[in-house]
Each structure stands twice: as C-alpha cells, then as structure tokens.
C-alpha cells in the first residue's frame, strides 16, 4: 500500500470528453458567430433593450440540452437559490414569465387556504399608468382594480393618493416599480399595515433597484420578476415570484403546479418527502388518495424549464455589472438631455431610491413646439428605438375599457403619460459610441427646429 493517501480521480468518460469538446466549440462559435457587429452611426439600429450575454450563457444552455432533463430540475433549483441569496428572500418560485408571476401572486391571495382570502368584488389599489398584465390578474380573479394617478417624472403610483383610494373593500395594493424606478415602499408598507392590506410588488422592471438600502421586491408579501430579454437578466421567457412567508409559498407553488397540493420534487422517495404520499382523503372514497393528484388550488402549469434556468445562472453572476452599465448609460443620457428640460420632462426619482434603470423615460411638455410623435418619428428614422410607456392609461386600452373598476382620484398625470411619455434604451448593449450618437440625434432634432 502506498504511503501517499492522495486518491486519483477516475479518468474522464468518453461522454465527458465529448461534452468538453462541444462546449469548447460553442465558445469558439460564440466568438465567430455572435461577436463583432460594428456600430455604424445612422445605420445600426439602437434597440431599447435586448439580450446581453457571452459564451457562458450559450455553453450553459447547450450543457442543459446535452443533459436533456428539459423540465424543472437541478438548474432551476440552482437559479432559484442564486436569486434567493442575492435578494435575501426565503423563496424564489421560478415561472415561465413575469405575467405568470403576477397571475400567481394575485391568485395566491385569493386562496381558500388563507384565513382571509381576497373575495370576488374586493378592491386592489394599483396605478392606471401600468403594464397590462399587472391589471389582468386582478380582473381574472374577479377583483376590482382601483386606479390611482401617477407622477410625471417618476411614472410611479403617487403614494399621497393611497388614502383617497381606500374603501371598506380594499384588501391589497399591486404596485409596479415602473421602468426600474423604486416606489416609496416605506410609505406603501406603512399604509398597508395601518389598513391590514396585502402588498404585491411588481418588480418585473426593477431587479437590482434599491429603495432605502433594500432591494425592491423585498418589501411586499409577494413580489414578481420578469426575465424577458429586455430585462436586467434574461432566461428568454421567464420570471419568478419572491415570497418570505412559507404558507404563501406553498399556495403559490401549488397555483404554479396545476393546483396540486404535493410539493415533493422529482427525486423524492416513492412515499414522498412527507412520507404520506398515499395518505390523502377524498370524499366519497374509502381508500386514501395519491397526494400527487390531490388539488387544493385551481391552478395552472407555469413552470420554468432547465434550459431557461441554465441561461439565467450566469446572468445572476453578472447582475452587478449589468446594473452598473445601466446606471452609467442613464447618467450619460441625463447629462446630455438636461439642456432640453424646457421641452422634455426628465426622469425623477426619490432621494432614497437607487434605481437600476430599465429605460430612460421622457415626456414632451405640453408647451413644446413639437409633439411626441414628431420626436419619436425623428429618433426612429435615425435608428434610435423608442417605446411608449406601456399601456399609457390602461383604461384607454380596448381590452380594459369595459372592466369593472373604480377611479379613486382624477387620472390627470396618467393622461399626460398616455399623451406625451416615451422611453429610449439604457440597457448594457448600448455603449458609449451609441450614447454619443443618440445625443447627437437629439441635438440635431432641436437644432433643426431652432431650439438649441
Ligand atoms: C411592470 C411589468 N410587469 C409585468 C411584465 C410582464 O413580464 P413578461 O413579459 O415576462 O410576461 C412586464 C413586462 O415587461 C412589466 O414591465
């Protein structure tokens, strides 16, 4: 017997060797096929958002394909854990989109398993300047959205109007951090506590944004994230619900997974982690029933897949750098557009907010001698992508004109958003040369009209 206790690792298998070769080739492929688009001012389109990735995301996705687990598996678990650690949330429930996350969050609060579930006809306070799938789950759960006005500049719900929106039926606040700009969550939570309301934070646009030194998404009872490519990190399609409370987590998990009560993972023993898998009573049946087919919620199947999570994993590591790039781009645009404040409302944020900006939002002032359309048309013609601020006023959208709702206070600012707001990109795919060109296009627009 040798004196040296060092054990030699077994030689790599043929499969391991092939896998390594494939992943090396993928890195090479990335360099050849995904790199090297040279920015040509006036010719290259400057998108407002998009995937930001390198060979690691490609390798990770191919690796997941080689393993071919496909459905929710170890990579999904690792991705959830990485986000839990980052945000300091107890549970991250991964899903297939931010819209699904919103649906699950709202549906969870309507569960019969809660002591005081939200009931049809109960009211949920939310801003009218919003993304449609923040309002859709309120309507889908037969609840009544109560719309409050926003503030031009921050584009967030005006917390000073919460009191006016309150009624005996108010049970929850669904609050989006619009375009990465943190809402005053201390005020929202104090109001919610005073009136025993649930709070859902729609953090789909605001992963990495902070308010008062805390991540957005860590204040409310439930929070939602989107990993669509324009967002801070991407999994292609994808999203998550963040939850601290274990009971709410169990319900949300069930709503995501067909409504079934069983929470065991794929690798759990035959009798389940609870050791009671075949021990469930169903009325009208003398024998016990299988927990895997025991439904305590009216649910969906909204799960994330391994390939999605495999792309998300390297993205989580990159989040600080991605946020820093967004903040840098925002600052450059802010400084460059400051001279046009007479005509454009520049973004505003709360003193306690540290936004991980989703985009750079502007509103054309009423007295400006040009319209939003004029400016957007000019920008688009010069290859700078613009977008309007989501639904503007959701009540003006065809699908939402006829929904049961209540308007708490006049939606004056929201209507200004509808008429005059738009955004341009700050995502990390925009570099300094592109920022310079974007500002040059603005300068040209103003110069041509004798306004600069
Ligand atoms: C505020 C807000 N909520 C929800 C969503 C929906 O996310 P997803 O596109 O992943 O469904 C978005 C999408 O960008 C959003 O901006």
XYZ file of C-alpha atoms and ligand atoms in Angstrom:
468
model
C 0.000 0.000 0.000
C 1.327 3.446 -0.893
C 2.122 5.998 1.856
C 0.577 8.695 -0.321
C -3.143 8.937 0.566
C -3.908 11.100 -2.480
C -6.649 9.438 -4.499
C -6.537 9.785 -8.245
C -9.755 10.979 -9.873
C -11.167 8.484 -12.371
C -10.303 9.195 -15.995
C -12.962 11.227 -17.828
C -15.528 9.141 -19.642
C -15.972 9.326 -23.405
C -19.150 11.323 -22.753
C -17.246 13.813 -20.551
C -14.591 14.278 -23.228
C -17.199 14.839 -25.934
C -19.121 17.249 -23.722
C -15.941 19.301 -23.105
C -15.180 19.375 -26.825
C -18.709 20.503 -27.632
C -18.629 23.278 -25.014
C -15.224 24.482 -26.262
C -16.634 24.568 -29.773
C -19.646 26.522 -28.530
C -17.308 29.158 -27.059
C -15.493 29.310 -30.376
C -18.814 29.526 -32.215
C -19.855 32.421 -29.994
C -16.677 34.322 -30.909
C -17.225 33.722 -34.628
C -20.998 33.989 -34.959
C -22.214 36.253 -32.157
C -19.416 38.794 -31.874
C -18.132 41.611 -33.893
C -21.136 43.624 -35.123
C -19.584 47.034 -35.671
C -21.742 50.027 -34.770
C -22.311 52.298 -37.751
C -23.965 55.580 -36.696
C -27.228 56.101 -38.520
C -27.228 52.558 -39.889
C -27.140 50.258 -36.870
C -30.452 50.236 -35.039
C -30.048 51.150 -31.351
C -32.551 48.958 -29.578
C -34.127 49.999 -26.290
C -33.291 46.600 -24.784
C -32.058 43.145 -25.623
C -30.138 40.088 -24.546
C -26.708 40.769 -23.073
C -24.704 37.573 -22.981
C -21.430 35.903 -23.882
C -20.197 32.375 -24.439
C -21.121 31.352 -20.875
C -24.878 31.565 -21.493
C -24.525 29.634 -24.760
C -22.379 26.947 -23.102
C -24.711 26.684 -20.146
C -27.754 26.262 -22.419
C -26.020 23.653 -24.592
C -24.902 21.810 -21.466
C -28.524 21.682 -20.301
C -29.569 20.350 -23.700
C -26.860 17.675 -23.602
C -28.194 16.530 -20.254
C -31.733 16.745 -21.687
C -33.586 16.968 -18.382
C -35.844 19.539 -20.097
C -38.404 20.273 -17.380
C -37.916 21.855 -13.951
C -34.742 20.258 -12.496
C -31.398 20.968 -10.768
C -30.603 24.096 -12.782
C -33.964 25.599 -11.927
C -33.250 24.846 -8.252
C -29.777 26.435 -8.516
C -31.186 29.518 -10.276
C -33.833 29.956 -7.553
C -31.190 29.595 -4.846
C -28.912 32.131 -6.523
C -31.744 34.684 -6.601
C -32.771 33.901 -3.019
C -29.183 34.520 -1.888
C -28.899 37.710 -3.914
C -32.145 39.236 -2.706
C -32.273 37.737 0.773
C -35.721 36.271 0.065
C -36.685 32.905 1.582
C -38.319 31.561 -1.558
C -37.984 32.224 -5.246
C -40.573 30.352 -7.265
C -39.422 30.350 -10.875
C -42.063 30.629 -13.587
C -42.326 30.995 -17.345
C -42.872 34.788 -17.454
C -43.345 37.926 -15.385
C -47.012 37.905 -16.389
C -47.363 34.382 -14.978
C -45.644 35.569 -11.800
C -48.241 38.343 -11.475
C -51.076 35.873 -12.075
C -49.725 33.501 -9.427
C -49.135 36.281 -6.881
C -52.673 37.646 -7.206
C -54.286 34.193 -7.326
C -52.367 33.156 -4.194
C -54.041 35.927 -2.219
C -57.433 34.553 -3.278
C -56.716 31.053 -1.958
C -59.283 29.385 0.272
C -56.330 28.123 2.280
C -55.815 31.645 3.654
C -57.642 32.759 6.760
C -58.982 35.856 4.989
C -58.640 35.318 1.247
C -59.473 38.086 -1.190
C -63.029 37.534 -2.424
C -64.652 38.482 -5.732
C -65.593 42.152 -5.517
C -62.749 43.057 -3.154
C -60.654 46.009 -4.223
C -56.988 46.192 -5.200
C -55.288 49.575 -5.462
C -52.974 49.925 -8.460
C -51.784 52.702 -10.778
C -53.550 53.330 -14.084
C -50.221 54.033 -15.829
C -49.092 50.449 -15.948
C -48.289 47.241 -17.779
C -51.397 45.265 -18.802
C -50.519 42.034 -17.038
C -50.330 43.826 -13.712
C -54.041 44.601 -14.034
C -55.100 41.407 -15.854
C -54.750 39.081 -12.811
C -56.869 41.453 -10.726
C -59.630 41.213 -13.335
C -59.102 37.474 -13.863
C -59.627 36.871 -10.142
C -62.897 38.871 -10.222
C -61.420 41.602 -8.047
C -61.928 45.312 -8.646
C -58.907 47.423 -9.597
C -58.998 50.849 -8.003
C -56.888 53.138 -10.119
C -54.728 55.883 -8.698
C -52.816 58.536 -10.537
C -49.053 58.528 -11.095
C -46.437 61.267 -11.079
C -44.908 62.550 -14.282
C -41.142 62.117 -13.982
C -41.147 59.045 -11.729
C -44.150 57.483 -13.539
C -44.882 55.601 -10.332
C -48.073 55.478 -8.328
C -48.480 58.651 -6.260
C -48.424 57.351 -2.670
C -50.060 60.546 -1.403
C -53.257 59.346 -3.137
C -53.477 55.963 -1.401
C -55.663 57.301 1.397
C -58.191 58.653 -1.110
C -58.353 55.246 -2.805
C -59.235 53.338 0.350
C -62.686 51.843 0.876
C -64.152 49.152 3.123
C -63.476 46.666 0.338
C -59.782 47.461 -0.104
C -57.679 44.344 0.534
C -54.462 44.764 -1.416
C -52.077 47.052 -3.288
C -50.446 45.850 -6.511
C -47.549 48.211 -7.028
C -45.211 48.165 -10.043
C -41.779 49.821 -9.844
C -42.225 51.380 -13.253
C -39.218 51.062 -15.561
C -36.888 50.259 -12.677
C -37.755 53.326 -10.602
C -38.426 52.340 -6.960
C -41.758 53.277 -5.437
C -41.681 54.807 -1.933
C -42.065 51.441 -0.276
C -41.845 52.772 3.293
C -44.983 54.821 2.658
C -46.722 51.922 0.868
C -45.932 49.435 3.650
C -46.935 51.842 6.433
C -50.272 52.427 4.688
C -50.751 48.685 4.123
C -50.007 47.873 7.759
C -52.354 50.570 9.002
C -55.198 49.106 6.927
C -54.307 45.411 7.004
C -53.666 45.153 3.271
C -51.584 42.721 1.270
C -48.870 44.193 -0.932
C -47.636 42.683 -4.191
C -44.595 44.399 -5.650
C -44.340 44.086 -9.414
C -40.565 44.164 -9.665
C -40.551 42.907 -13.256
C -38.713 46.036 -14.423
C -36.634 46.585 -11.314
C -34.384 43.655 -10.420
C -31.372 45.250 -8.688
C -33.117 48.548 -7.905
C -32.952 49.579 -4.261
C -35.045 51.738 -2.003
C -33.645 52.896 1.327
C -30.766 50.411 1.012
C -33.078 47.434 0.376
C -33.758 45.642 -2.866
C -37.100 46.340 -4.489
C -39.100 43.167 -4.170
C -38.189 42.596 -0.522
C -40.878 44.834 1.000
C -44.206 43.320 -0.024
C -45.869 39.992 0.854
C -45.198 38.776 -2.671
C -43.036 40.129 -5.447
C -42.688 39.337 -9.107
C -39.817 39.407 -11.599
C -39.533 39.109 -15.377
C -36.570 37.685 -17.240
C -37.747 38.629 -20.720
C -34.717 39.724 -22.807
C -35.193 43.468 -22.312
C -34.972 42.994 -18.537
C -31.983 43.186 -16.202
C -31.222 39.488 -16.557
C -32.757 37.110 -19.040
C -33.781 33.496 -19.400
C -35.518 34.164 -22.727
C -39.072 33.950 -21.477
C -39.134 33.603 -17.706
C -39.998 35.109 -14.381
C -40.239 34.458 -10.673
C -42.362 35.063 -7.611
C -40.463 36.051 -4.458
C -42.008 35.151 -1.107
C -40.880 35.041 2.518
C -43.976 33.561 4.151
C -43.909 29.706 3.970
C -47.710 29.383 3.805
C -47.995 31.827 0.899
C -45.114 29.994 -0.774
C -46.895 26.625 -0.535
C -50.019 28.136 -2.073
C -48.115 29.924 -4.864
C -46.220 26.694 -5.601
C -49.476 24.850 -5.914
C -51.040 27.522 -8.154
C -47.988 27.241 -10.428
C -48.026 23.415 -10.487
C -51.530 22.538 -11.703
C -53.072 23.411 -8.322
C -51.776 20.220 -6.782
C -51.016 20.081 -3.092
C -47.919 17.878 -3.344
C -44.642 19.770 -3.136
C -42.187 16.839 -3.430
C -39.510 17.106 -6.093
C -38.717 14.545 -8.771
C -36.115 12.750 -6.717
C -38.210 12.242 -3.596
C -38.857 8.684 -2.389
C -41.864 6.726 -3.579
C -43.869 7.650 -0.499
C -42.869 11.346 -0.899
C -40.812 13.684 1.258
C -43.775 13.984 3.597
C -43.869 10.156 3.868
C -47.607 10.480 3.460
C -47.951 10.413 -0.290
C -50.692 7.769 -0.310
C -52.465 9.059 2.749
C -54.925 11.666 1.494
C -58.651 11.575 1.944
C -61.030 12.355 -0.892
C -64.744 12.499 -0.056
C -66.649 9.502 -1.393
C -63.613 7.254 -1.378
C -62.751 4.769 1.321
C -59.153 4.233 0.242
C -56.621 7.062 0.612
C -55.639 9.049 -2.483
C -52.249 9.901 -4.062
C -51.036 13.360 -2.958
C -49.592 13.956 -6.440
C -53.131 14.104 -7.781
C -54.670 15.938 -4.876
C -55.680 19.508 -5.800
C -56.119 22.269 -3.255
C -55.966 25.193 -5.733
C -57.426 25.936 -9.132
C -54.026 26.158 -10.750
C -52.057 26.294 -13.972
C -48.789 24.922 -15.264
C -46.453 27.919 -15.383
C -43.129 26.296 -14.608
C -39.668 27.297 -15.856
C -37.539 24.791 -17.763
C -33.916 23.700 -17.320
C -32.748 25.447 -20.485
C -34.235 28.739 -19.305
C -32.610 28.417 -15.872
C -29.274 27.425 -17.422
C -29.206 30.768 -19.248
C -30.251 32.619 -16.090
C -27.479 31.170 -13.917
C -24.516 33.053 -15.456
C -26.777 36.094 -15.761
C -27.269 36.304 -11.981
C -23.475 36.500 -11.506
C -23.367 39.363 -13.969
C -26.202 41.363 -12.397
C -23.993 43.912 -10.541
C -22.077 44.697 -13.747
C -25.297 44.832 -15.784
C -26.883 47.244 -13.288
C -23.743 49.426 -13.217
C -23.799 49.652 -17.032
C -27.477 50.694 -16.982
C -26.735 53.357 -14.398
C -23.761 54.658 -16.391
C -25.837 54.875 -19.571
C -28.641 56.607 -17.710
C -26.264 59.238 -16.320
C -24.758 59.984 -19.730
C -28.203 60.446 -21.280
C -29.399 62.526 -18.331
C -26.453 64.934 -18.610
C -26.827 65.132 -22.390
C -30.572 65.813 -22.341
C -30.548 68.237 -19.406
C -30.257 71.261 -21.754
C -33.663 70.321 -23.244
C -35.536 70.329 -19.959
C -37.600 73.271 -21.151
C -39.222 70.910 -23.673
C -38.788 67.489 -22.100
C -39.637 66.203 -18.620
C -36.520 64.350 -17.482
C -36.743 61.274 -15.233
C -37.114 61.893 -11.499
C -36.540 59.544 -8.575
C -36.931 59.579 -4.821
C -33.979 60.629 -2.691
C -33.945 57.161 -1.043
C -34.053 55.392 -4.414
C -31.094 53.810 -6.184
C -32.695 52.738 -9.462
C -31.351 50.010 -11.715
C -32.940 51.776 -14.663
C -34.893 49.693 -17.155
C -35.041 52.581 -19.624
C -34.762 56.353 -19.927
C -38.238 57.864 -19.861
C -39.110 61.283 -21.235
C -42.332 63.228 -21.593
C -42.814 66.006 -24.115
C -44.024 69.105 -22.279
C -47.419 70.496 -23.240
C -45.920 73.846 -24.312
C -43.205 72.256 -26.500
C -43.420 73.381 -30.144
C -43.370 69.735 -31.319
C -45.282 66.575 -30.467
C -44.196 63.226 -29.067
C -44.914 61.806 -32.481
C -42.558 64.334 -34.157
C -39.697 63.483 -31.827
C -40.269 59.710 -31.878
C -40.521 59.719 -35.644
C -37.226 61.597 -35.902
C -35.489 59.251 -33.458
C -36.780 56.129 -35.202
C -35.800 57.485 -38.630
C -32.315 57.953 -37.251
C -32.282 54.382 -35.903
C -32.860 55.146 -32.243
C -35.609 52.876 -30.984
C -38.347 54.420 -28.858
C -41.282 52.901 -26.995
C -44.358 54.448 -25.417
C -44.803 53.913 -21.717
C -46.610 50.598 -21.831
C -50.394 50.977 -21.771
C -50.286 54.735 -21.010
C -53.613 54.842 -19.212
C -54.781 51.229 -19.057
C -58.425 52.333 -19.124
C -57.953 53.705 -22.640
C -56.892 50.309 -23.980
C -59.619 48.411 -25.884
C -59.453 45.302 -23.664
C -59.692 47.295 -20.444
C -62.252 49.978 -21.341
C -65.136 47.904 -20.087
C -63.698 46.236 -16.990
C -65.342 46.759 -13.610
C -63.155 49.288 -11.800
C -63.126 52.353 -9.613
C -61.157 55.551 -10.200
C -60.006 56.939 -6.885
C -58.837 60.379 -7.972
C -58.657 62.079 -11.380
C -56.073 60.399 -13.592
C -54.626 63.707 -14.743
C -50.954 62.767 -14.766
C -51.741 59.340 -16.188
C -53.411 61.008 -19.145
C -50.284 63.094 -19.646
C -48.305 59.829 -19.700
C -50.706 58.464 -22.291
C -50.266 61.559 -24.448
C -46.634 62.512 -24.022
C -44.347 59.853 -22.442
C -41.928 57.532 -24.214
C -38.660 55.839 -23.462
C -35.311 55.059 -25.028
C -32.791 52.430 -24.022
C -30.133 52.327 -21.345
C -29.505 48.576 -21.494
C -25.906 47.347 -21.316
C -25.857 46.531 -25.029
C -25.630 50.308 -25.644
C -22.025 51.515 -25.468
C -20.519 54.994 -25.219
C -20.316 55.423 -29.003
C -24.023 54.680 -29.281
C -24.875 57.022 -26.413
C -22.912 59.768 -28.141
C -24.824 59.145 -31.347
C -28.195 59.092 -29.530
C -27.441 62.501 -28.027
C -26.280 63.753 -31.422
C -29.684 62.766 -32.861
C -31.487 64.683 -30.093
C -29.201 67.699 -30.645
C -29.953 67.585 -34.379
C -33.706 67.435 -33.737
C -33.570 70.539 -31.537
C -31.096 72.397 -33.794
C -33.208 71.807 -36.886
C -36.128 73.479 -35.097
C -34.046 76.379 -33.868
C -34.463 75.192 -30.271
C -30.779 74.592 -29.486
C -44.161 46.136 -14.950
C -44.257 44.849 -15.711
N -44.969 43.841 -15.201
C -45.067 42.663 -15.847
C -44.437 42.440 -17.043
C -44.608 41.116 -17.743
O -43.424 40.385 -17.867
P -43.292 39.264 -19.013
O -43.075 39.982 -20.307
O -42.118 38.445 -18.601
O -44.556 38.491 -19.019
C -43.687 43.463 -17.618
C -43.009 43.239 -18.910
O -42.105 43.905 -19.313
C -43.591 44.705 -16.942
O -42.890 45.709 -17.461
